[in-house]
PDB file of C-alpha atoms and ligand atoms in Angstrom:
ATOM      1  CA  UNK A   1      -8.588  17.608  16.326  1.00  0.00           C
ATOM      2  CA  UNK A   2      -7.113  15.832  13.260  1.00  0.00           C
ATOM      3  CA  UNK A   3      -8.106  18.829  11.177  1.00  0.00           C
ATOM      4  CA  UNK A   4      -6.556  21.234  13.668  1.00  0.00           C
ATOM      5  CA  UNK A   5      -3.209  19.449  13.585  1.00  0.00           C
ATOM      6  CA  UNK A   6      -3.333  19.347   9.805  1.00  0.00           C
ATOM      7  CA  UNK A   7      -4.114  23.045   9.626  1.00  0.00           C
ATOM      8  CA  UNK A   8      -1.311  23.963  12.077  1.00  0.00           C
ATOM      9  CA  UNK A   9       1.184  21.987   9.996  1.00  0.00           C
ATOM     10  CA  UNK A  10      -0.130  23.538   6.808  1.00  0.00           C
ATOM     11  CA  UNK A  11       0.347  27.040   8.222  1.00  0.00           C
ATOM     12  CA  UNK A  12       3.834  26.296   9.562  1.00  0.00           C
ATOM     13  CA  UNK A  13       4.911  24.648   6.300  1.00  0.00           C
ATOM     14  CA  UNK A  14       3.566  27.463   4.168  1.00  0.00           C
ATOM     15  CA  UNK A  15       5.447  30.076   6.148  1.00  0.00           C
ATOM     16  CA  UNK A  16       8.786  28.283   6.616  1.00  0.00           C
ATOM     17  CA  UNK A  17       9.476  30.866   9.346  1.00  0.00           C
ATOM     18  CA  UNK A  18       8.076  31.239  12.868  1.00  0.00           C
ATOM     19  CA  UNK A  19       4.318  31.796  13.109  1.00  0.00           C
ATOM     20  CA  UNK A  20       3.121  33.486  16.269  1.00  0.00           C
ATOM     21  CA  UNK A  21       0.766  31.734  18.664  1.00  0.00           C
ATOM     22  CA  UNK A  22      -1.548  34.688  18.210  1.00  0.00           C
ATOM     23  CA  UNK A  23      -1.717  34.236  14.439  1.00  0.00           C
ATOM     24  CA  UNK A  24      -2.334  30.519  14.814  1.00  0.00           C
ATOM     25  CA  UNK A  25      -5.086  30.975  17.368  1.00  0.00           C
ATOM     26  CA  UNK A  26      -6.781  33.629  15.191  1.00  0.00           C
ATOM     27  CA  UNK A  27      -6.627  31.384  12.138  1.00  0.00           C
ATOM     28  CA  UNK A  28      -7.897  28.307  13.959  1.00  0.00           C
ATOM     29  CA  UNK A  29     -10.432  30.065  16.157  1.00  0.00           C
ATOM     30  CA  UNK A  30      -8.854  28.472  19.242  1.00  0.00           C
ATOM     31  CA  UNK A  31      -7.374  29.877  22.429  1.00  0.00           C
ATOM     32  CA  UNK A  32      -3.587  30.160  22.585  1.00  0.00           C
ATOM     33  CA  UNK A  33      -3.542  27.461  25.274  1.00  0.00           C
ATOM     34  CA  UNK A  34      -5.469  25.124  22.977  1.00  0.00           C
ATOM     35  CA  UNK A  35      -2.991  25.844  20.178  1.00  0.00           C
ATOM     36  CA  UNK A  36      -0.083  25.187  22.517  1.00  0.00           C
ATOM     37  CA  UNK A  37      -1.612  21.838  23.521  1.00  0.00           C
ATOM     38  CA  UNK A  38      -1.866  20.804  19.886  1.00  0.00           C
ATOM     39  CA  UNK A  39       1.747  21.844  19.311  1.00  0.00           C
ATOM     40  CA  UNK A  40       2.825  19.737  22.314  1.00  0.00           C
ATOM     41  CA  UNK A  41       0.942  16.769  20.906  1.00  0.00           C
ATOM     42  CA  UNK A  42       2.601  17.215  17.501  1.00  0.00           C
ATOM     43  CA  UNK A  43       6.011  17.404  19.186  1.00  0.00           C
ATOM     44  CA  UNK A  44       5.249  14.165  21.031  1.00  0.00           C
ATOM     45  CA  UNK A  45       4.429  12.579  17.674  1.00  0.00           C
ATOM     46  CA  UNK A  46       7.898  13.485  16.387  1.00  0.00           C
ATOM     47  CA  UNK A  47       7.381  16.847  14.680  1.00  0.00           C
ATOM     48  CA  UNK A  48      10.357  19.110  15.340  1.00  0.00           C
ATOM     49  CA  UNK A  49       8.570  22.327  16.247  1.00  0.00           C
ATOM     50  CA  UNK A  50      10.739  25.019  17.738  1.00  0.00           C
ATOM     51  CA  UNK A  51       9.001  27.463  20.069  1.00  0.00           C
ATOM     52  CA  UNK A  52      10.604  30.886  20.471  1.00  0.00           C
ATOM     53  CA  UNK A  53       9.556  34.457  21.263  1.00  0.00           C
ATOM     54  CA  UNK A  54       8.753  34.852  17.543  1.00  0.00           C
ATOM     55  CA  UNK A  55       6.380  31.903  17.560  1.00  0.00           C
ATOM     56  CA  UNK A  56       6.458  28.324  16.318  1.00  0.00           C
ATOM     57  CA  UNK A  57       8.663  27.054  13.537  1.00  0.00           C
ATOM     58  CA  UNK A  58       8.530  23.617  11.917  1.00  0.00           C
ATOM     59  CA  UNK A  59      12.021  22.172  11.483  1.00  0.00           C
ATOM     60  CA  UNK A  60      11.132  18.625  10.519  1.00  0.00           C
ATOM     61  CA  UNK A  61       8.369  16.047  10.266  1.00  0.00           C
ATOM     62  CA  UNK A  62       8.459  12.353  11.120  1.00  0.00           C
ATOM     63  CA  UNK A  63       7.919   9.889   8.290  1.00  0.00           C
ATOM     64  CA  UNK A  64       4.784   8.596   9.970  1.00  0.00           C
ATOM     65  CA  UNK A  65       1.586   8.087   7.954  1.00  0.00           C
ATOM     66  CA  UNK A  66      -0.568  10.145  10.306  1.00  0.00           C
ATOM     67  CA  UNK A  67      -4.014  10.969   8.874  1.00  0.00           C
ATOM     68  CA  UNK A  68      -3.448  14.724   8.462  1.00  0.00           C
ATOM     69  CA  UNK A  69      -0.483  14.017   6.172  1.00  0.00           C
ATOM     70  CA  UNK A  70      -3.028  12.947   3.547  1.00  0.00           C
ATOM     71  CA  UNK A  71      -5.016  16.099   2.761  1.00  0.00           C
ATOM     72  CA  UNK A  72      -8.467  15.223   1.501  1.00  0.00           C
ATOM     73  CA  UNK A  73      -8.155  11.714   2.945  1.00  0.00           C
ATOM     74  CA  UNK A  74      -7.597  12.467   6.628  1.00  0.00           C
ATOM     75  CA  UNK A  75     -10.860  10.861   7.735  1.00  0.00           C
ATOM     76  CA  UNK A  76     -10.145   7.738   5.701  1.00  0.00           C
ATOM     77  CA  UNK A  77      -6.601   7.022   6.876  1.00  0.00           C
ATOM     78  CA  UNK A  78      -6.309   4.997  10.078  1.00  0.00           C
ATOM     79  CA  UNK A  79      -2.766   4.830  11.372  1.00  0.00           C
ATOM     80  CA  UNK A  80      -1.482   2.478  14.076  1.00  0.00           C
ATOM     81  CA  UNK A  81       2.098   2.146  15.384  1.00  0.00           C
ATOM     82  CA  UNK A  82       1.612  -1.622  15.713  1.00  0.00           C
ATOM     83  CA  UNK A  83      -1.155  -4.070  14.830  1.00  0.00           C
ATOM     84  CA  UNK A  84      -1.457  -7.824  14.392  1.00  0.00           C
ATOM     85  CA  UNK A  85      -2.396  -7.417  10.710  1.00  0.00           C
ATOM     86  CA  UNK A  86      -3.874  -4.482   8.825  1.00  0.00           C
ATOM     87  CA  UNK A  87      -5.965  -7.064   6.905  1.00  0.00           C
ATOM     88  CA  UNK A  88      -7.941  -7.973  10.047  1.00  0.00           C
ATOM     89  CA  UNK A  89      -8.790  -4.377  10.922  1.00  0.00           C
ATOM     90  CA  UNK A  90      -9.683  -3.521   7.331  1.00  0.00           C
ATOM     91  CA  UNK A  91     -11.953  -6.565   7.079  1.00  0.00           C
ATOM     92  CA  UNK A  92     -13.880  -5.497  10.183  1.00  0.00           C
ATOM     93  CA  UNK A  93     -14.210  -1.984   8.814  1.00  0.00           C
ATOM     94  CA  UNK A  94     -15.289  -3.202   5.378  1.00  0.00           C
ATOM     95  CA  UNK A  95     -17.922  -5.489   6.889  1.00  0.00           C
ATOM     96  CA  UNK A  96     -19.145  -2.617   9.057  1.00  0.00           C
ATOM     97  CA  UNK A  97     -19.709  -0.576   5.889  1.00  0.00           C
ATOM     98  CA  UNK A  98     -16.783   1.853   5.811  1.00  0.00           C
ATOM     99  CA  UNK A  99     -16.344   4.131   2.797  1.00  0.00           C
ATOM    100  CA  UNK A 100     -14.255   3.036  -0.182  1.00  0.00           C
ATOM    101  CA  UNK A 101     -10.611   4.074   0.046  1.00  0.00           C
ATOM    102  CA  UNK A 102     -10.529   3.589   3.779  1.00  0.00           C
ATOM    103  CA  UNK A 103      -6.890   2.838   4.571  1.00  0.00           C
ATOM    104  CA  UNK A 104      -5.431   0.968   7.536  1.00  0.00           C
ATOM    105  CA  UNK A 105      -1.696   1.557   7.828  1.00  0.00           C
ATOM    106  CA  UNK A 106       0.791   0.411  10.462  1.00  0.00           C
ATOM    107  CA  UNK A 107       4.474   0.872  11.252  1.00  0.00           C
ATOM    108  CA  UNK A 108       4.781  -2.756  12.331  1.00  0.00           C
ATOM    109  CA  UNK A 109       2.701  -5.915  12.239  1.00  0.00           C
ATOM    110  CA  UNK A 110       3.090  -8.734  14.715  1.00  0.00           C
ATOM    111  CA  UNK A 111       1.129 -11.218  12.571  1.00  0.00           C
ATOM    112  CA  UNK A 112       1.556  -9.864   9.052  1.00  0.00           C
ATOM    113  CA  UNK A 113       0.066 -12.311   6.564  1.00  0.00           C
ATOM    114  CA  UNK A 114       1.385 -13.287   3.163  1.00  0.00           C
ATOM    115  CA  UNK A 115      -0.190 -15.480   0.511  1.00  0.00           C
ATOM    116  CA  UNK A 116      -0.884 -19.119   1.397  1.00  0.00           C
ATOM    117  CA  UNK A 117      -0.872 -18.343   5.137  1.00  0.00           C
ATOM    118  CA  UNK A 118       2.800 -17.354   5.108  1.00  0.00           C
ATOM    119  CA  UNK A 119       4.112 -14.929   7.697  1.00  0.00           C
ATOM    120  CA  UNK A 120       4.910 -11.465   6.318  1.00  0.00           C
ATOM    121  CA  UNK A 121       7.912 -10.001   8.072  1.00  0.00           C
ATOM    122  CA  UNK A 122       6.798  -6.477   9.075  1.00  0.00           C
ATOM    123  CA  UNK A 123       9.485  -4.581  10.925  1.00  0.00           C
ATOM    124  CA  UNK A 124       9.735  -0.808  11.348  1.00  0.00           C
ATOM    125  CA  UNK A 125      10.785   1.117   8.241  1.00  0.00           C
ATOM    126  CA  UNK A 126       8.556  -0.808   5.844  1.00  0.00           C
ATOM    127  CA  UNK A 127       5.125   0.264   4.655  1.00  0.00           C
ATOM    128  CA  UNK A 128       2.236  -2.027   5.557  1.00  0.00           C
ATOM    129  CA  UNK A 129      -1.287  -1.087   4.635  1.00  0.00           C
ATOM    130  CA  UNK A 130      -4.655  -2.338   3.479  1.00  0.00           C
ATOM    131  CA  UNK A 131      -7.025  -0.285   1.374  1.00  0.00           C
ATOM    132  CA  UNK A 132     -10.731  -1.057   1.225  1.00  0.00           C
ATOM    133  CA  UNK A 133     -12.062  -0.859  -2.318  1.00  0.00           C
ATOM    134  CA  UNK A 134     -15.654  -1.130  -3.433  1.00  0.00           C
ATOM    135  CA  UNK A 135     -15.553  -1.446  -7.206  1.00  0.00           C
ATOM    136  CA  UNK A 136     -18.925  -1.667  -8.894  1.00  0.00           C
ATOM    137  CA  UNK A 137     -18.030  -4.769 -10.846  1.00  0.00           C
ATOM    138  CA  UNK A 138     -19.385  -8.244 -11.403  1.00  0.00           C
ATOM    139  CA  UNK A 139     -17.781 -10.875  -9.215  1.00  0.00           C
ATOM    140  CA  UNK A 140     -15.835 -12.434 -12.061  1.00  0.00           C
ATOM    141  CA  UNK A 141     -13.958  -9.212 -12.628  1.00  0.00           C
ATOM    142  CA  UNK A 142     -12.780  -9.084  -9.007  1.00  0.00           C
ATOM    143  CA  UNK A 143      -9.223 -10.348  -9.656  1.00  0.00           C
ATOM    144  CA  UNK A 144      -8.676  -7.451 -12.053  1.00  0.00           C
ATOM    145  CA  UNK A 145      -8.723  -5.122  -9.063  1.00  0.00           C
ATOM    146  CA  UNK A 146      -5.534  -6.648  -7.643  1.00  0.00           C
ATOM    147  CA  UNK A 147      -3.852  -6.515 -11.047  1.00  0.00           C
ATOM    148  CA  UNK A 148      -4.850  -2.887 -11.244  1.00  0.00           C
ATOM    149  CA  UNK A 149      -3.445  -2.304  -7.730  1.00  0.00           C
ATOM    150  CA  UNK A 150      -0.118  -3.902  -8.723  1.00  0.00           C
ATOM    151  CA  UNK A 151       0.095  -1.778 -11.861  1.00  0.00           C
ATOM    152  CA  UNK A 152      -0.652   1.329  -9.826  1.00  0.00           C
ATOM    153  CA  UNK A 153       2.228   0.506  -7.509  1.00  0.00           C
ATOM    154  CA  UNK A 154       4.647   0.016 -10.403  1.00  0.00           C
ATOM    155  CA  UNK A 155       3.496   3.318 -11.850  1.00  0.00           C
ATOM    156  CA  UNK A 156       3.953   5.103  -8.504  1.00  0.00           C
ATOM    157  CA  UNK A 157       7.511   3.827  -8.089  1.00  0.00           C
ATOM    158  CA  UNK A 158       8.367   4.921 -11.613  1.00  0.00           C
ATOM    159  CA  UNK A 159       6.799   8.332 -11.143  1.00  0.00           C
ATOM    160  CA  UNK A 160       8.334   9.137  -7.761  1.00  0.00           C
ATOM    161  CA  UNK A 161      11.824   7.712  -8.095  1.00  0.00           C
ATOM    162  CA  UNK A 162      12.206   6.361 -11.619  1.00  0.00           C
ATOM    163  CA  UNK A 163      12.266   2.812 -10.237  1.00  0.00           C
ATOM    164  CA  UNK A 164      11.474   0.306 -12.989  1.00  0.00           C
ATOM    165  CA  UNK A 165       9.423  -2.373 -11.291  1.00  0.00           C
ATOM    166  CA  UNK A 166       8.466  -5.661 -12.890  1.00  0.00           C
ATOM    167  CA  UNK A 167       5.416  -7.718 -12.038  1.00  0.00           C
ATOM    168  CA  UNK A 168       5.499 -11.372 -11.091  1.00  0.00           C
ATOM    169  CA  UNK A 169       2.309 -13.398 -11.153  1.00  0.00           C
ATOM    170  CA  UNK A 170       0.046 -12.928  -9.384  1.00  0.00           C
ATOM    171  CA  UNK A 171       0.906  -9.571  -7.815  1.00  0.00           C
ATOM    172  CA  UNK A 172       4.506  -9.371  -6.649  1.00  0.00           C
ATOM    173  CA  UNK A 173       6.571  -6.319  -7.409  1.00  0.00           C
ATOM    174  CA  UNK A 174      10.165  -7.096  -8.317  1.00  0.00           C
ATOM    175  CA  UNK A 175      13.162  -4.933  -9.000  1.00  0.00           C
ATOM    176  CA  UNK A 176      16.085  -6.687 -10.645  1.00  0.00           C
ATOM    177  CA  UNK A 177      14.495 -10.055  -9.850  1.00  0.00           C
ATOM    178  CA  UNK A 178      14.268  -9.250  -6.148  1.00  0.00           C
ATOM    179  CA  UNK A 179      10.985  -8.839  -4.312  1.00  0.00           C
ATOM    180  CA  UNK A 180      10.241  -5.274  -3.277  1.00  0.00           C
ATOM    181  CA  UNK A 181       6.570  -5.664  -2.399  1.00  0.00           C
ATOM    182  CA  UNK A 182       3.893  -8.295  -1.949  1.00  0.00           C
ATOM    183  CA  UNK A 183       0.162  -7.987  -2.231  1.00  0.00           C
ATOM    184  CA  UNK A 184      -2.700  -9.881  -0.644  1.00  0.00           C
ATOM    185  CA  UNK A 185      -6.331  -9.426  -1.633  1.00  0.00           C
ATOM    186  CA  UNK A 186      -9.517 -10.398   0.137  1.00  0.00           C
ATOM    187  CA  UNK A 187     -12.858 -10.136  -1.530  1.00  0.00           C
ATOM    188  CA  UNK A 188     -16.456 -10.541  -0.423  1.00  0.00           C
ATOM    189  CA  UNK A 189     -19.505 -10.518  -2.617  1.00  0.00           C
ATOM    190  CA  UNK A 190     -23.264 -10.689  -2.365  1.00  0.00           C
ATOM    191  CA  UNK A 191     -25.000 -12.528  -5.153  1.00  0.00           C
ATOM    192  CA  UNK A 192     -22.972 -11.519  -8.215  1.00  0.00           C
ATOM    193  CA  UNK A 193     -21.775  -8.132  -6.901  1.00  0.00           C
ATOM    194  CA  UNK A 194     -18.551  -7.383  -5.134  1.00  0.00           C
ATOM    195  CA  UNK A 195     -19.092  -5.787  -1.729  1.00  0.00           C
ATOM    196  CA  UNK A 196     -15.437  -5.123  -1.105  1.00  0.00           C
ATOM    197  CA  UNK A 197     -11.948  -6.000  -2.246  1.00  0.00           C
ATOM    198  CA  UNK A 198      -9.325  -5.333   0.399  1.00  0.00           C
ATOM    199  CA  UNK A 199      -5.878  -4.921  -1.062  1.00  0.00           C
ATOM    200  CA  UNK A 200      -3.046  -5.345   1.445  1.00  0.00           C
ATOM    201  CA  UNK A 201       0.431  -4.276   0.462  1.00  0.00           C
ATOM    202  CA  UNK A 202       3.725  -4.845   2.232  1.00  0.00           C
ATOM    203  CA  UNK A 203       6.577  -2.794   0.832  1.00  0.00           C
ATOM    204  CA  UNK A 204      10.212  -2.874   1.853  1.00  0.00           C
ATOM    205  CA  UNK A 205      11.001   0.812   2.054  1.00  0.00           C
ATOM    206  CA  UNK A 206      13.612   1.773   4.659  1.00  0.00           C
ATOM    207  CA  UNK A 207      13.724  -1.573   6.468  1.00  0.00           C
ATOM    208  CA  UNK A 208      16.513  -4.092   6.034  1.00  0.00           C
ATOM    209  CA  UNK A 209      15.214  -6.448   3.339  1.00  0.00           C
ATOM    210  CA  UNK A 210      17.362  -9.309   4.643  1.00  0.00           C
ATOM    211  CA  UNK A 211      14.660  -9.963   7.238  1.00  0.00           C
ATOM    212  CA  UNK A 212      12.164 -10.552   4.443  1.00  0.00           C
ATOM    213  CA  UNK A 213      14.257 -13.304   2.827  1.00  0.00           C
ATOM    214  CA  UNK A 214      17.307 -13.711   0.627  1.00  0.00           C
ATOM    215  CA  UNK A 215      15.579 -12.685  -2.601  1.00  0.00           C
ATOM    216  CA  UNK A 216      14.164  -9.428  -1.228  1.00  0.00           C
ATOM    217  CA  UNK A 217      15.154  -5.828  -1.758  1.00  0.00           C
ATOM    218  CA  UNK A 218      14.095  -2.428  -0.414  1.00  0.00           C
ATOM    219  CA  UNK A 219      13.781   1.090  -1.797  1.00  0.00           C
ATOM    220  CA  UNK A 220      16.654   2.259   0.403  1.00  0.00           C
ATOM    221  CA  UNK A 221      18.829  -0.456  -1.072  1.00  0.00           C
ATOM    222  CA  UNK A 222      17.810   0.387  -4.636  1.00  0.00           C
ATOM    223  CA  UNK A 223      18.135   4.163  -4.291  1.00  0.00           C
ATOM    224  CA  UNK A 224      20.972   4.309  -1.766  1.00  0.00           C
ATOM    225  CA  UNK A 225      19.029   6.604   0.573  1.00  0.00           C
ATOM    226  CA  UNK A 226      15.920   6.489   2.739  1.00  0.00           C
ATOM    227  CA  UNK A 227      12.674   7.672   1.175  1.00  0.00           C
ATOM    228  CA  UNK A 228       9.383   8.975   2.511  1.00  0.00           C
ATOM    229  CA  UNK A 229       6.740   6.350   3.202  1.00  0.00           C
ATOM    230  CA  UNK A 230       4.176   9.132   3.560  1.00  0.00           C
ATOM    231  CA  UNK A 231       4.898  10.431   0.073  1.00  0.00           C
ATOM    232  CA  UNK A 232       4.793   6.926  -1.326  1.00  0.00           C
ATOM    233  CA  UNK A 233       1.417   6.106   0.210  1.00  0.00           C
ATOM    234  CA  UNK A 234      -0.112   9.475  -0.737  1.00  0.00           C
ATOM    235  CA  UNK A 235       0.962   9.140  -4.356  1.00  0.00           C
ATOM    236  CA  UNK A 236      -0.072   5.493  -4.511  1.00  0.00           C
ATOM    237  CA  UNK A 237      -3.611   6.213  -3.312  1.00  0.00           C
ATOM    238  CA  UNK A 238      -3.998   8.926  -5.947  1.00  0.00           C
ATOM    239  CA  UNK A 239      -2.675   6.726  -8.755  1.00  0.00           C
ATOM    240  CA  UNK A 240      -4.809   3.784  -7.642  1.00  0.00           C
ATOM    241  CA  UNK A 241      -7.954   5.878  -7.432  1.00  0.00           C
ATOM    242  CA  UNK A 242      -7.442   7.275 -10.931  1.00  0.00           C
ATOM    243  CA  UNK A 243      -6.781   3.802 -12.378  1.00  0.00           C
ATOM    244  CA  UNK A 244      -9.757   2.197 -10.694  1.00  0.00           C
ATOM    245  CA  UNK A 245     -12.044   4.895 -12.031  1.00  0.00           C
ATOM    246  CA  UNK A 246     -11.384   3.556 -15.525  1.00  0.00           C
ATOM    247  CA  UNK A 247     -10.999  -0.143 -14.737  1.00  0.00           C
ATOM    248  CA  UNK A 248     -13.947  -1.151 -16.899  1.00  0.00           C
ATOM    249  CA  UNK A 249     -12.653   0.758 -19.892  1.00  0.00           C
ATOM    250  CA  UNK A 250      -9.039  -0.419 -19.791  1.00  0.00           C
ATOM    251  CA  UNK A 251      -7.629  -3.833 -20.490  1.00  0.00           C
ATOM    252  CA  UNK A 252      -5.892  -4.195 -17.146  1.00  0.00           C
ATOM    253  CA  UNK A 253      -4.647  -7.698 -17.882  1.00  0.00           C
ATOM    254  CA  UNK A 254      -3.039  -6.653 -21.183  1.00  0.00           C
ATOM    255  CA  UNK A 255      -1.315  -3.793 -19.393  1.00  0.00           C
ATOM    256  CA  UNK A 256      -0.203  -6.103 -16.617  1.00  0.00           C
ATOM    257  CA  UNK A 257       1.286  -8.486 -19.181  1.00  0.00           C
ATOM    258  CA  UNK A 258       3.334  -5.640 -20.655  1.00  0.00           C
ATOM    259  CA  UNK A 259       5.070  -5.212 -17.279  1.00  0.00           C
ATOM    260  CA  UNK A 260       5.221  -8.890 -16.350  1.00  0.00           C
ATOM    261  CA  UNK A 261       8.355 -10.996 -16.087  1.00  0.00           C
ATOM    262  CA  UNK A 262       6.603 -14.312 -15.502  1.00  0.00           C
ATOM    263  CA  UNK A 263       5.387 -15.060 -19.010  1.00  0.00           C
ATOM    264  CA  UNK A 264       7.622 -17.267 -21.123  1.00  0.00           C
ATOM    265  CA  UNK A 265       9.492 -18.516 -18.072  1.00  0.00           C
ATOM    266  CA  UNK A 266       9.704 -21.881 -16.463  1.00  0.00           C
ATOM    267  CA  UNK A 267       7.970 -21.635 -13.122  1.00  0.00           C
ATOM    268  CA  UNK A 268       6.902 -23.645 -10.145  1.00  0.00           C
ATOM    269  CA  UNK A 269       3.466 -22.870  -8.754  1.00  0.00           C
ATOM    270  CA  UNK A 270       2.575 -23.732  -5.180  1.00  0.00           C
ATOM    271  CA  UNK A 271      -1.151 -23.832  -4.410  1.00  0.00           C
ATOM    272  CA  UNK A 272      -3.042 -24.940  -1.295  1.00  0.00           C
ATOM    273  CA  UNK A 273      -3.268 -28.453  -2.751  1.00  0.00           C
ATOM    274  CA  UNK A 274      -0.297 -29.087  -5.015  1.00  0.00           C
ATOM    275  CA  UNK A 275       2.926 -27.926  -6.590  1.00  0.00           C
ATOM    276  CA  UNK A 276       3.165 -27.884 -10.375  1.00  0.00           C
ATOM    277  CA  UNK A 277       5.984 -26.923 -12.691  1.00  0.00           C
ATOM    278  CA  UNK A 278       5.808 -25.815 -16.296  1.00  0.00           C
ATOM    279  CA  UNK A 279       6.183 -22.916 -18.671  1.00  0.00           C
ATOM    280  CA  UNK A 280       4.040 -19.836 -17.942  1.00  0.00           C
ATOM    281  CA  UNK A 281       2.473 -19.114 -21.309  1.00  0.00           C
ATOM    282  CA  UNK A 282      -0.326 -16.659 -20.625  1.00  0.00           C
ATOM    283  CA  UNK A 283      -2.644 -14.957 -18.155  1.00  0.00           C
ATOM    284  CA  UNK A 284      -6.330 -15.120 -19.051  1.00  0.00           C
ATOM    285  CA  UNK A 285      -8.960 -12.378 -18.737  1.00  0.00           C
ATOM    286  CA  UNK A 286      -9.660 -13.358 -15.136  1.00  0.00           C
ATOM    287  CA  UNK A 287      -6.014 -13.145 -14.129  1.00  0.00           C
ATOM    288  CA  UNK A 288      -5.452 -16.912 -13.979  1.00  0.00           C
ATOM    289  CA  UNK A 289      -2.062 -18.217 -15.066  1.00  0.00           C
ATOM    290  CA  UNK A 290      -1.937 -20.691 -17.935  1.00  0.00           C
ATOM    291  CA  UNK A 291       0.838 -23.230 -17.663  1.00  0.00           C
ATOM    292  CA  UNK A 292       2.162 -25.591 -20.251  1.00  0.00           C
ATOM    293  CA  UNK A 293       3.202 -28.732 -18.400  1.00  0.00           C
ATOM    294  CA  UNK A 294       6.099 -30.945 -19.429  1.00  0.00           C
ATOM    295  CA  UNK A 295       3.768 -33.463 -21.100  1.00  0.00           C
ATOM    296  CA  UNK A 296       2.441 -30.685 -23.339  1.00  0.00           C
ATOM    297  CA  UNK A 297      -0.928 -30.363 -21.577  1.00  0.00           C
ATOM    298  CA  UNK A 298      -2.189 -27.064 -20.247  1.00  0.00           C
ATOM    299  CA  UNK A 299      -3.290 -26.184 -16.742  1.00  0.00           C
ATOM    300  CA  UNK A 300      -4.979 -23.028 -15.523  1.00  0.00           C
ATOM    301  CA  UNK A 301      -4.004 -21.846 -12.044  1.00  0.00           C
ATOM    302  CA  UNK A 302      -6.352 -19.423 -10.312  1.00  0.00           C
ATOM    303  CA  UNK A 303      -4.308 -18.710  -7.202  1.00  0.00           C
ATOM    304  CA  UNK A 304      -0.957 -19.653  -5.788  1.00  0.00           C
ATOM    305  CA  UNK A 305       2.620 -18.641  -5.231  1.00  0.00           C
ATOM    306  CA  UNK A 306       4.922 -18.515  -8.193  1.00  0.00           C
ATOM    307  CA  UNK A 307       8.641 -19.225  -8.275  1.00  0.00           C
ATOM    308  CA  UNK A 308      10.674 -18.411 -11.342  1.00  0.00           C
ATOM    309  CA  UNK A 309      12.993 -21.335 -12.021  1.00  0.00           C
TER     310      UNK A 309
HETATM  311  C1  BTN B 401       2.718 -11.937  -0.312  1.00  0.00           C
HETATM  312  O1  BTN B 401       3.557 -11.576  -1.124  1.00  0.00           O
HETATM  313  O2  BTN B 401       2.697 -13.092   0.144  1.00  0.00           O
HETATM  314  C2  BTN B 401       1.684 -10.937   0.146  1.00  0.00           C
HETATM  315  C3  BTN B 401       2.160 -10.097   1.297  1.00  0.00           C
HETATM  316  C4  BTN B 401       1.168  -9.057   1.751  1.00  0.00           C
HETATM  317  C5  BTN B 401       1.620  -8.347   3.019  1.00  0.00           C
HETATM  318  C6  BTN B 401       0.736  -7.184   3.360  1.00  0.00           C
HETATM  319  S1  BTN B 401       1.452  -6.143   4.598  1.00  0.00           S
HETATM  320  C7  BTN B 401      -0.051  -5.285   4.763  1.00  0.00           C
HETATM  321  C8  BTN B 401      -1.138  -6.336   4.728  1.00  0.00           C
HETATM  322  N1  BTN B 401      -1.325  -6.899   6.053  1.00  0.00           N
HETATM  323  C9  BTN B 401      -0.999  -8.187   6.095  1.00  0.00           C
HETATM  324  O3  BTN B 401      -1.069  -8.901   7.100  1.00  0.00           O
HETATM  325  N2  BTN B 401      -0.600  -8.588   4.886  1.00  0.00           N
HETATM  326  C10 BTN B 401      -0.637  -7.529   3.915  1.00  0.00           C
END
């Protein structure tokens, strides 16, 4: 019935004027009662569909990432109003063998996870999703996938709304030094081959960024108006897919560096075991950060949270 709802919306959107129940039922090969039931369901989901003697007219759609809003991906998008964490659901699906580009997206998360076991504030209005990727890459190249995912997000924001996003190591998206989005990746491999990389993204879209911390921002705040989460996710998946297709041919890390604001800065890095401070001087081919410590020695950090000092 996902396809039916998608087709009804497609027909109503294309017309922009009332479409009779008769025309819809002929197009869909369904009885008029079955069409009416689907319309009722769409109305319950927030679609403003006006029923009159002339037929059905679509006056507005909710900004809800329902599967049929992603033509060509409707079987891959799994939407939930509320979950504990999209990472948990995506992991189960990845382990059960789901197709690449399976997406788990939620309006809210009760136990959203950030890096280093931090809580990720996930209130309504934000965009919270995990995408299951299955790059055919050697294990060592795994971290490049998250760098690629961060670049794809920066590109999407630029393309849709002209927002110039900067990247903070490892994969934060900043706008004017404030955090707009965070990214968490989980990878599993067999022998030397990646079986999946799950990329989870939390983006402050129309939610109040104050809840996410003092140094956070949101798209609404940046643009001065609410924007469509559906459009954002649809565009992002397309950009990400195109980028990943050429991941082996492009120097993702070099591209990442061109957008990065971490290099050259004094930073503090918090890892599971320690906190170190120094100057961020480079990111190596595996995505690790190279720090120059105060005593002049160098330290390579594979994973951690980075604070610009
Ligand atoms: C960070 O900056 O610490 C990473 C935050 C990642 C949050 C996203 S929201 C969607 C997905 N589900 C989670 O529980 N976490 C990620």
